[in-house]
Tab-separated table of C-alpha atoms in Angstrom:
chain	number	residue	atom	x	y	z
X	1357	MET	CA	19.589	19.447	-20.665
X	1358	SER	CA	17.298	19.474	-17.611
X	1359	ALA	CA	17.281	16.843	-14.887
X	1360	ALA	CA	13.909	15.722	-16.167
X	1361	ASP	CA	15.295	15.293	-19.655
X	1362	ASP	CA	18.303	13.446	-18.286
X	1363	ALA	CA	15.951	11.017	-16.574
X	1364	GLY	CA	14.341	10.241	-19.903
X	1365	LEU	CA	11.245	12.449	-19.559
X	1366	THR	CA	9.925	14.374	-22.537
X	1367	GLY	CA	7.034	16.036	-20.734
X	1368	PRO	CA	5.018	15.985	-17.555
X	1369	ASP	CA	3.284	12.731	-18.279
X	1370	ARG	CA	5.435	10.366	-20.277
X	1371	ALA	CA	8.986	9.193	-20.678
X	1372	GLY	CA	10.205	9.400	-24.215
X	1373	PRO	CA	12.959	7.694	-26.210
X	1374	GLN	CA	16.083	7.300	-24.132
X	1375	SER	CA	19.768	7.514	-24.886
X	1376	PRO	CA	22.022	4.790	-23.428
X	1377	THR	CA	22.696	6.897	-20.304
X	1378	ARG	CA	19.097	7.714	-19.498
X	1379	PRO	CA	17.698	4.353	-18.376
X	1380	LEU	CA	20.066	4.227	-15.395
X	1381	ARG	CA	18.872	7.634	-14.197
X	1382	ALA	CA	15.235	6.693	-14.736
X	1383	TRP	CA	15.488	3.397	-12.859
X	1384	SER	CA	17.493	5.047	-10.071
X	1385	ALA	CA	14.551	7.395	-9.610
X	1386	VAL	CA	12.167	4.417	-9.542
X	1387	LEU	CA	14.289	2.777	-6.826
X	1388	ALA	CA	14.332	6.002	-4.789
X	1389	VAL	CA	10.536	6.136	-4.860
X	1390	SER	CA	10.395	2.446	-3.891
X	1391	LEU	CA	12.658	3.174	-0.912
X	1392	GLY	CA	10.277	5.939	0.129
X	1393	ILE	CA	7.317	3.551	-0.089
X	1394	PHE	CA	9.320	1.011	1.937
X	1395	CYS	CA	9.958	3.576	4.666
X	1396	LEU	CA	6.338	4.708	4.744
X	1397	MET	CA	4.856	1.228	4.870
X	1398	THR	CA	7.374	0.102	7.465
X	1399	SER	CA	6.267	3.083	9.533
X	1400	GLU	CA	2.605	2.217	9.097
X	1401	LEU	CA	2.931	-1.530	9.710
X	1402	LEU	CA	5.668	-1.545	12.363
X	1403	PRO	CA	3.182	-1.699	15.279
X	1404	VAL	CA	1.934	-5.062	13.988
X	1405	GLY	CA	5.063	-6.642	15.473
X	1406	LEU	CA	5.112	-4.346	18.527
X	1407	LEU	CA	1.560	-4.515	19.894
X	1408	THR	CA	2.454	-6.607	22.916
X	1409	PRO	CA	5.635	-4.762	24.009
X	1410	VAL	CA	4.141	-1.300	23.407
X	1411	GLY	CA	0.970	-2.271	25.248
X	1412	ALA	CA	2.987	-3.593	28.181
X	1413	GLY	CA	5.286	-0.588	28.231
X	1414	LEU	CA	2.541	2.033	28.115
X	1415	GLY	CA	-0.150	0.148	30.027
X	1416	VAL	CA	-2.746	-0.508	27.303
X	1417	SER	CA	-4.399	-3.678	25.958
X	1418	ASP	CA	-3.548	-5.329	22.629
X	1419	GLY	CA	-6.835	-4.036	21.219
X	1420	THR	CA	-6.042	-0.469	22.289
X	1421	ALA	CA	-2.484	-0.752	21.031
X	1422	GLY	CA	-4.023	-1.657	17.656
X	1423	LEU	CA	-4.997	2.022	17.382
X	1424	MET	CA	-1.382	2.573	16.306
X	1425	VAL	CA	-2.464	0.946	13.034
X	1426	THR	CA	-6.022	2.294	12.969
X	1427	VAL	CA	-5.218	5.994	13.428
X	1428	PRO	CA	-2.663	6.393	10.613
X	1429	GLY	CA	-4.893	4.306	8.367
X	1430	LEU	CA	-7.841	6.668	8.876
X	1431	VAL	CA	-5.686	9.765	8.491
X	1432	ALA	CA	-4.043	8.382	5.345
X	1433	ALA	CA	-7.472	7.653	3.878
X	1434	VAL	CA	-8.452	11.302	4.299
X	1435	CYS	CA	-5.094	12.758	3.294
X	1436	ALA	CA	-4.645	10.779	0.068
X	1437	PRO	CA	-7.133	12.934	-1.887
X	1438	LEU	CA	-6.512	16.068	0.215
X	1439	VAL	CA	-2.770	16.100	-0.403
X	1440	THR	CA	-3.159	15.168	-4.075
X	1441	VAL	CA	-5.539	18.050	-4.740
X	1442	GLY	CA	-4.061	20.536	-2.256
X	1443	THR	CA	-0.551	20.221	-3.680
X	1444	GLY	CA	-1.694	19.987	-7.300
X	1445	ARG	CA	0.292	23.045	-8.416
X	1446	LEU	CA	3.552	21.967	-6.753
X	1447	ASP	CA	6.414	19.945	-8.186
X	1448	ARG	CA	5.721	16.337	-7.165
X	1449	ARG	CA	9.383	15.842	-6.205
X	1450	LEU	CA	9.118	18.635	-3.639
X	1451	VAL	CA	5.885	17.210	-2.233
X	1452	LEU	CA	7.319	13.691	-1.893
X	1453	CYS	CA	10.398	15.025	-0.091
X	1454	ALA	CA	8.276	17.048	2.354
X	1455	LEU	CA	6.079	14.047	3.131
X	1456	ILE	CA	8.974	11.662	3.771
X	1457	ALA	CA	10.567	14.260	6.060
X	1458	LEU	CA	7.305	14.455	8.007
X	1459	VAL	CA	7.253	10.683	8.482
X	1460	ALA	CA	10.869	10.661	9.659
X	1461	ALA	CA	10.067	13.315	12.278
X	1462	ALA	CA	6.953	11.427	13.380
X	1463	ASN	CA	8.874	8.213	14.008
X	1464	LEU	CA	11.594	10.004	15.967
X	1465	THR	CA	8.840	11.565	18.088
X	1466	ALA	CA	7.244	8.155	18.667
X	1467	ALA	CA	10.599	6.850	19.894
X	1468	VAL	CA	10.599	9.290	22.806
X	1469	ALA	CA	6.836	9.403	23.486
X	1470	PRO	CA	6.197	9.557	27.269
X	1471	ASN	CA	2.695	8.094	27.007
X	1472	PHE	CA	0.311	6.433	24.572
X	1473	GLY	CA	-1.405	9.713	23.694
X	1474	VAL	CA	1.788	11.288	22.377
X	1475	LEU	CA	2.637	8.097	20.505
X	1476	LEU	CA	-0.798	8.139	18.890
X	1477	ALA	CA	-0.355	11.781	17.854
X	1478	ALA	CA	2.931	10.857	16.157
X	1479	ARG	CA	1.150	8.018	14.379
X	1480	LEU	CA	-1.363	10.572	13.069
X	1481	LEU	CA	1.477	12.364	11.268
X	1482	VAL	CA	2.596	9.057	9.796
X	1483	GLY	CA	-0.874	8.762	8.279
X	1484	VAL	CA	-0.536	12.158	6.583
X	1485	GLY	CA	2.742	11.093	4.992
X	1486	VAL	CA	1.566	7.650	3.926
X	1487	GLY	CA	-1.656	8.853	2.308
X	1488	GLY	CA	-0.133	11.719	0.377
X	1489	PHE	CA	3.088	9.984	-0.690
X	1490	TRP	CA	1.492	6.786	-1.950
X	1491	ALA	CA	-1.277	8.596	-3.843
X	1492	ILE	CA	1.316	10.559	-5.800
X	1493	ALA	CA	4.013	7.882	-6.065
X	1494	GLY	CA	1.756	5.023	-7.162
X	1495	GLY	CA	1.364	6.360	-10.688
X	1496	LEU	CA	4.872	7.776	-11.138
X	1497	ALA	CA	6.040	4.825	-13.223
X	1498	LEU	CA	4.045	6.386	-16.074
X	1499	ARG	CA	6.304	9.470	-15.859
X	1500	LEU	CA	9.672	7.904	-15.073
X	1501	VAL	CA	10.052	5.114	-17.650
X	1502	PRO	CA	8.852	4.363	-21.184
X	1503	GLU	CA	5.364	2.926	-21.525
X	1504	ARG	CA	6.585	-0.603	-22.249
X	1505	HIS	CA	8.267	-0.684	-18.817
X	1506	THR	CA	5.504	0.845	-16.696
X	1507	ARG	CA	4.126	-2.425	-15.345
X	1508	ARG	CA	7.588	-3.552	-14.273
X	1509	ALA	CA	8.420	-0.151	-12.779
X	1510	THR	CA	5.125	-0.121	-10.881
X	1511	ALA	CA	6.003	-3.541	-9.460
X	1512	VAL	CA	9.379	-2.163	-8.312
X	1513	ILE	CA	7.789	0.899	-6.698
X	1514	VAL	CA	5.064	-1.085	-4.965
X	1515	ALA	CA	7.637	-3.706	-3.929
X	1516	GLY	CA	8.367	-1.249	-1.132
X	1517	VAL	CA	5.137	-2.429	0.466
X	1518	SER	CA	6.225	-6.062	0.441
X	1519	MET	CA	9.759	-5.183	1.482
X	1520	ALA	CA	8.295	-3.434	4.511
X	1521	SER	CA	6.918	-6.822	5.507
X	1522	VAL	CA	10.025	-8.821	4.647
X	1523	LEU	CA	12.559	-6.425	6.160
X	1524	GLY	CA	10.894	-3.542	7.964
X	1525	VAL	CA	8.421	-5.208	10.305
X	1526	PRO	CA	10.572	-8.272	11.140
X	1527	ALA	CA	13.680	-6.124	11.651
X	1528	GLY	CA	11.708	-3.739	13.829
X	1529	THR	CA	10.277	-6.636	15.817
X	1530	LEU	CA	13.740	-8.140	16.299
X	1531	LEU	CA	15.212	-4.774	17.294
X	1532	ALA	CA	12.410	-4.304	19.804
X	1533	GLU	CA	13.215	-7.694	21.328
X	1534	LEU	CA	16.906	-6.773	21.609
X	1535	SER	CA	16.778	-3.069	22.500
X	1536	GLY	CA	13.153	-2.158	23.183
X	1537	TRP	CA	10.306	-0.856	21.044
X	1538	ARG	CA	11.560	2.750	21.211
X	1539	ALA	CA	14.690	1.744	19.327
X	1540	ALA	CA	12.498	0.266	16.589
X	1541	PHE	CA	10.671	3.559	16.032
X	1542	ALA	CA	13.951	5.497	16.138
X	1543	SER	CA	15.487	3.267	13.473
X	1544	VAL	CA	12.573	3.923	11.119
X	1545	GLY	CA	13.019	7.653	11.724
X	1546	VAL	CA	16.644	7.369	10.602
X	1547	LEU	CA	15.505	5.323	7.591
X	1548	GLY	CA	13.177	8.186	6.706
X	1549	LEU	CA	16.093	10.617	6.646
X	1550	GLY	CA	17.980	8.263	4.328
X	1551	SER	CA	14.940	8.023	2.054
X	1552	LEU	CA	14.749	11.799	1.955
X	1553	ALA	CA	18.365	11.998	0.820
X	1554	ALA	CA	17.735	9.430	-1.929
X	1555	LEU	CA	14.745	11.362	-3.261
X	1556	VAL	CA	16.639	14.654	-3.253
X	1557	LEU	CA	19.580	13.137	-5.143
X	1558	LEU	CA	17.873	10.753	-7.557
X	1559	LEU	CA	14.356	11.956	-8.338
X	1560	PRO	CA	14.131	14.435	-11.242
X	1561	PRO	CA	11.899	17.506	-11.099
X	1562	LEU	CA	8.301	16.416	-11.722
X	1563	PRO	CA	6.225	19.427	-12.749
X	1564	PRO	CA	2.542	19.045	-11.910
X	1565	GLY	CA	0.228	17.893	-14.667
X	1566	PRO	CA	-3.268	19.274	-15.296
X	1567	SER	CA	-4.696	20.348	-11.952
X	1568	VAL	CA	-7.326	18.097	-10.396
X	1569	GLY	CA	-9.961	19.646	-8.147
X	1570	PHE	CA	-12.087	17.975	-5.515
X	1571	ALA	CA	-15.018	17.880	-7.942
X	1572	GLU	CA	-13.066	15.658	-10.333
X	1573	LEU	CA	-12.538	12.889	-7.771
X	1574	PRO	CA	-16.219	11.913	-7.444
X	1575	ALA	CA	-16.579	12.526	-11.192
X	1576	VAL	CA	-13.990	9.849	-11.931
X	1577	LEU	CA	-15.673	7.519	-9.448
X	1578	ARG	CA	-19.160	8.088	-10.870
X	1579	SER	CA	-18.299	7.774	-14.537
X	1580	ASN	CA	-15.753	4.957	-14.456
X	1581	ALA	CA	-17.038	1.499	-13.537
X	1582	ALA	CA	-13.508	0.101	-13.460
X	1583	VAL	CA	-12.414	2.627	-10.834
X	1584	ARG	CA	-15.525	1.917	-8.762
X	1585	ALA	CA	-14.883	-1.813	-8.918
X	1586	GLY	CA	-11.235	-1.332	-8.010
X	1587	VAL	CA	-12.148	0.777	-4.987
X	1588	ILE	CA	-14.648	-1.793	-3.715
X	1589	VAL	CA	-12.289	-4.727	-4.254
X	1590	THR	CA	-9.491	-2.822	-2.530
X	1591	PHE	CA	-11.667	-2.116	0.504
X	1592	LEU	CA	-12.843	-5.704	0.938
X	1593	LEU	CA	-9.441	-7.318	0.372
X	1594	VAL	CA	-7.474	-4.967	2.595
X	1595	THR	CA	-10.070	-4.865	5.373
X	1596	GLY	CA	-10.039	-8.650	5.477
X	1597	GLN	CA	-6.249	-8.742	5.399
X	1598	PHE	CA	-5.761	-6.336	8.285
X	1599	ALA	CA	-8.555	-7.724	10.422
X	1600	ALA	CA	-6.320	-10.799	10.517
X	1601	TYR	CA	-2.758	-9.534	9.957
X	1602	THR	CA	-2.820	-6.764	12.581
X	1603	TYR	CA	-3.218	-9.485	15.200
X	1604	VAL	CA	-1.008	-12.091	13.573
X	1605	ARG	CA	1.258	-12.210	16.629
X	1606	PRO	CA	-1.565	-13.205	19.021
X	1607	VAL	CA	-2.856	-15.637	16.375
X	1608	LEU	CA	0.514	-17.343	16.028
X	1609	GLN	CA	1.157	-17.498	19.784
X	1610	ASP	CA	-2.345	-18.220	21.118
X	1611	ILE	CA	-3.724	-20.485	18.372
X	1612	SER	CA	-0.778	-22.016	16.553
X	1613	GLY	CA	1.382	-22.251	19.671
X	1614	VAL	CA	4.407	-20.579	18.048
X	1615	PRO	CA	7.033	-19.514	20.644
X	1616	ALA	CA	7.346	-15.734	21.040
X	1617	ALA	CA	11.012	-15.845	20.011
X	1618	ALA	CA	10.088	-17.392	16.645
X	1619	VAL	CA	7.505	-14.794	15.629
X	1620	SER	CA	9.984	-12.345	14.080
X	1621	THR	CA	11.563	-15.155	12.038
X	1622	LEU	CA	8.178	-16.246	10.727
X	1623	LEU	CA	7.262	-12.658	9.864
X	1624	LEU	CA	10.496	-12.480	7.905
X	1625	GLY	CA	9.416	-15.550	5.930
X	1626	TYR	CA	5.976	-13.993	5.410
X	1627	GLY	CA	7.581	-10.871	4.000
X	1628	ALA	CA	9.959	-12.770	1.715
X	1629	ALA	CA	7.021	-14.674	0.293
X	1630	GLY	CA	5.205	-11.361	-0.121
X	1631	VAL	CA	8.032	-9.923	-2.221
X	1632	ALA	CA	7.867	-12.961	-4.492
X	1633	GLY	CA	4.094	-12.579	-4.709
X	1634	ASN	CA	4.483	-8.913	-5.624
X	1635	PHE	CA	6.643	-9.618	-8.674
X	1636	LEU	CA	4.619	-12.663	-9.708
X	1637	ALA	CA	1.415	-10.625	-9.663
X	1638	GLY	CA	3.050	-7.555	-11.205
X	1639	ALA	CA	3.755	-9.505	-14.381
X	1640	ARG	CA	0.140	-10.649	-14.665
X	1641	GLU	CA	-3.180	-9.081	-15.529
X	1642	ALA	CA	-4.503	-7.338	-12.431
X	1643	ARG	CA	-7.999	-8.775	-12.336
X	1644	ARG	CA	-6.844	-12.388	-12.585
X	1645	ALA	CA	-4.181	-11.885	-9.923
X	1646	LEU	CA	-6.712	-10.359	-7.519
X	1647	LEU	CA	-9.237	-13.103	-8.222
X	1648	VAL	CA	-6.688	-15.777	-7.283
X	1649	THR	CA	-5.995	-13.913	-4.052
X	1650	GLY	CA	-9.701	-13.582	-3.308
X	1651	LEU	CA	-10.267	-17.311	-3.706
X	1652	VAL	CA	-7.146	-18.735	-2.047
X	1653	LEU	CA	-6.542	-16.360	0.862
X	1654	PRO	CA	-9.853	-17.131	2.663
X	1655	VAL	CA	-8.869	-20.792	2.828
X	1656	LEU	CA	-5.500	-19.934	4.364
X	1657	LEU	CA	-7.025	-17.549	6.928
X	1658	ALA	CA	-9.637	-20.096	7.969
X	1659	LEU	CA	-7.009	-22.811	8.408
X	1660	ILE	CA	-4.647	-20.655	10.463
X	1661	ALA	CA	-7.580	-19.790	12.732
X	1662	LEU	CA	-8.490	-23.434	13.283
X	1663	LEU	CA	-5.265	-25.489	13.292
X	1664	ALA	CA	-3.440	-25.564	16.629
X	1665	SER	CA	-0.014	-26.508	15.302
X	1666	PRO	CA	3.211	-24.444	15.224
X	1667	VAL	CA	4.308	-26.141	11.999
X	1668	ALA	CA	0.952	-25.616	10.302
X	1669	GLY	CA	0.861	-22.021	11.518
X	1670	GLY	CA	4.294	-21.316	10.064
X	1671	VAL	CA	3.562	-22.933	6.697
X	1672	LEU	CA	0.206	-21.183	6.407
X	1673	LEU	CA	1.783	-17.828	7.255
X	1674	ILE	CA	4.331	-18.187	4.439
X	1675	ALA	CA	1.585	-19.153	1.981
X	1676	TRP	CA	-0.444	-16.185	3.251
X	1677	GLY	CA	2.435	-13.841	2.433
X	1678	LEU	CA	2.851	-15.261	-1.073
X	1679	VAL	CA	-0.837	-14.937	-1.911
X	1680	TYR	CA	-1.399	-11.481	-0.422
X	1681	GLY	CA	1.927	-10.065	-1.638
X	1682	GLY	CA	0.554	-9.202	-5.071
X	1683	VAL	CA	-2.418	-7.154	-3.889
X	1684	SER	CA	-0.764	-3.719	-3.780
X	1685	VAL	CA	0.785	-3.888	-7.239
X	1686	SER	CA	-2.374	-5.445	-8.693
X	1687	VAL	CA	-4.740	-2.745	-7.447
X	1688	GLN	CA	-2.274	-0.067	-8.607
X	1689	ASN	CA	-2.061	-1.652	-12.060
X	1690	TRP	CA	-5.866	-1.895	-12.085
X	1691	MET	CA	-6.163	1.849	-11.425
X	1692	ASN	CA	-3.434	2.794	-13.911
X	1693	LYS	CA	-5.322	0.911	-16.605
X	1694	ALA	CA	-8.756	2.058	-15.501
X	1695	ALA	CA	-7.878	5.766	-15.720
X	1696	PRO	CA	-4.667	6.198	-17.729
X	1697	GLY	CA	-5.228	9.932	-18.124
X	1698	ALA	CA	-6.017	10.573	-14.472
X	1699	THR	CA	-3.635	8.331	-12.568
X	1700	GLU	CA	-3.219	10.651	-9.558
X	1701	ALA	CA	-6.984	11.026	-9.150
X	1702	ALA	CA	-7.624	7.288	-9.462
X	1703	SER	CA	-4.627	6.430	-7.283
X	1704	SER	CA	-5.720	8.857	-4.573
X	1705	LEU	CA	-9.128	7.184	-4.441
X	1706	MET	CA	-7.530	3.749	-4.254
X	1707	VAL	CA	-5.009	4.807	-1.606
X	1708	ALA	CA	-7.759	6.471	0.422
X	1709	MET	CA	-9.776	3.263	0.373
X	1710	PHE	CA	-6.685	1.114	0.978
X	1711	ASN	CA	-5.787	3.019	4.124
X	1712	LEU	CA	-9.375	3.328	5.306
X	1713	ALA	CA	-9.531	-0.436	4.956
X	1714	ILE	CA	-6.356	-0.836	7.033
X	1715	ALA	CA	-8.006	1.189	9.793
X	1716	VAL	CA	-11.362	-0.582	9.570
X	1717	GLY	CA	-9.668	-3.967	9.471
X	1718	ALA	CA	-7.465	-3.172	12.461
X	1719	VAL	CA	-10.324	-1.879	14.611
X	1720	THR	CA	-12.584	-4.761	13.550
X	1721	GLY	CA	-9.928	-7.312	14.363
X	1722	GLY	CA	-9.228	-5.590	17.678
X	1723	ALA	CA	-12.898	-5.681	18.659
X	1724	LEU	CA	-13.083	-9.373	17.768
X	1725	VAL	CA	-9.863	-10.266	19.589
X	1726	ASP	CA	-10.892	-8.381	22.741
X	1727	GLY	CA	-14.593	-9.258	22.629
X	1728	VAL	CA	-14.886	-12.698	21.019
X	1729	SER	CA	-11.685	-14.671	20.519
X	1730	THR	CA	-8.336	-14.466	18.765
X	1731	ALA	CA	-9.562	-16.877	16.069
X	1732	ALA	CA	-12.481	-14.583	15.202
X	1733	ALA	CA	-10.152	-12.039	13.551
X	1734	PRO	CA	-8.760	-14.276	10.756
X	1735	LEU	CA	-12.169	-15.890	10.254
X	1736	ALA	CA	-13.793	-12.497	9.705
X	1737	GLY	CA	-10.935	-11.618	7.361
X	1738	ALA	CA	-11.618	-14.758	5.341
X	1739	VAL	CA	-15.258	-13.756	4.815
X	1740	LEU	CA	-14.359	-10.246	3.651
X	1741	VAL	CA	-11.697	-11.454	1.217
X	1742	LEU	CA	-14.142	-13.948	-0.256
X	1743	LEU	CA	-16.601	-11.092	-0.817
X	1744	ALA	CA	-13.850	-9.337	-2.785
X	1745	ALA	CA	-13.595	-12.365	-5.090
X	1746	VAL	CA	-17.365	-12.307	-5.595
X	1747	THR	CA	-17.166	-8.607	-6.453
X	1748	ILE	CA	-14.491	-9.239	-9.085
X	1749	LEU	CA	-16.621	-11.936	-10.712
X	1750	VAL	CA	-19.776	-9.810	-10.645
X	1751	THR	CA	-18.115	-6.704	-12.091
X	1752	ARG	CA	-16.616	-8.804	-14.890
X	1753	ARG	CA	-20.053	-10.007	-15.926
X	1754	THR	CA	-21.821	-6.660	-15.566
X	1755	ALA	CA	-19.199	-4.472	-17.268
X	1756	ARG	CA	-20.632	-1.983	-19.730
X	1757	PRO	CA	-18.961	0.016	-22.484
X	1758	ALA	CA	-16.875	2.883	-21.151
X	1759	ARG	CA	-18.056	6.441	-21.340
X	1760	PRO	CA	-15.835	8.291	-23.739
X	1761	SER	CA	-14.226	10.654	-21.254
X	1762	VAL	CA	-14.254	12.395	-17.891
X	1763	PRO	CA	-13.692	16.159	-17.902
X	1764	VAL	CA	-10.870	17.424	-15.691
X	1765	ALA	CA	-9.912	20.847	-14.474
X	1766	GLY	CA	-7.617	22.710	-16.808
X	1767	GLY	CA	-9.300	21.387	-19.914
X	1768	GLY	CA	-9.035	18.128	-21.830
X	1769	ASP	CA	-10.552	14.735	-21.271
X	1770	VAL	CA	-9.604	11.716	-19.243
X	1771	ARG	CA	-10.157	8.481	-21.119
X	1772	THR	CA	-11.399	5.921	-18.675
X	1773	GLY	CA	-10.074	2.615	-20.033
X	1774	GLU	CA	-13.096	1.128	-18.306
X	1775	ASP	CA	-13.885	-1.669	-20.722
X	1776	ASP	CA	-10.459	-3.253	-20.626
X	1777	ALA	CA	-9.819	-2.833	-16.913
X	1778	VAL	CA	-13.122	-4.257	-15.721
X	1779	ALA	CA	-13.307	-6.983	-18.305
X	1780	GLY	CA	-9.707	-8.004	-17.679
X	1781	ARG	CA	-8.408	-7.423	-21.164
């Protein structure tokens, strides 16, 4: 019996009936992938809690320090489809291990960076790892567990994103306060090595499925209205989120009046609420969950930009985490349903847009913070998130019957699932 069989896999695309010993192996693999996502997203988001100390230590402004979020976001946006297509003939387990090793090395390099240029170069490598890993890992639930458990397994995998907020960023911020920002980067590098070990030990071989070429990516986007809608909603929601969240520390200190020593504690509460939001949204239909986020989050962002109260700022931040926490799992579920036969292609498009949006949001927020005011960043975020809600409503009303299939390299068709995903069924 192969390792893949032992994990409950009957082929490259779907888990089959399992014996009593197989579920444990399958869910252990799911947890290993979630740990990898946690490491990657902690790496990507860690600078959110370190902008001020890194800027002070390396002599750059908060807006310039925000490039630590912008650069990996842009690189991840490009690398999501590039890595997916470029490694299409390789075992996905091998690819995931190589990418997590790259991120570990990048964080260890950042920990000893002598200047901001070297630190930024290390952040570039983080972007390569984040884009490629997430694009492949996002749809792995379809291969690791039986179909009836895929939504739950996807929520567990994507919970790594929320856990990065609840544990990674606050822990990194606290460690930076105690031992300096270099120690924070070093700790994430060590975490990456641990994640690598977990993947090597727990993830079964994952032979590549039908190869996807670069031509198939725009083909999926052109022919599938649900994928197009998901990409647009992802861009608007995440751009709005990171225009505000990248500069949450200045917002809390300058507007809400929260003491600097309390910021890491509040970020911990934000992350805990985000984990709860992830599992609440993961159990619900994706479109409805995203619509709730698109309608409620703008109100929270506007209030936190306008209310000069430490108590109000803290309460609003926790509510912000709860509402936004379900976005990652919801957009992944949207894509899994929109293109069930082409999950890597659809996921790579979503991850590309997700990370592009992180970069655009960070640079937009930085320009507003440096050029207008600190409050301008969350207010701009509120407008963008509201546009995402409008997009969800419009695409629901204008949905058309799905085209029967999208051709993919290697033969066969990809059923789009467009009707159900866009219409919310």
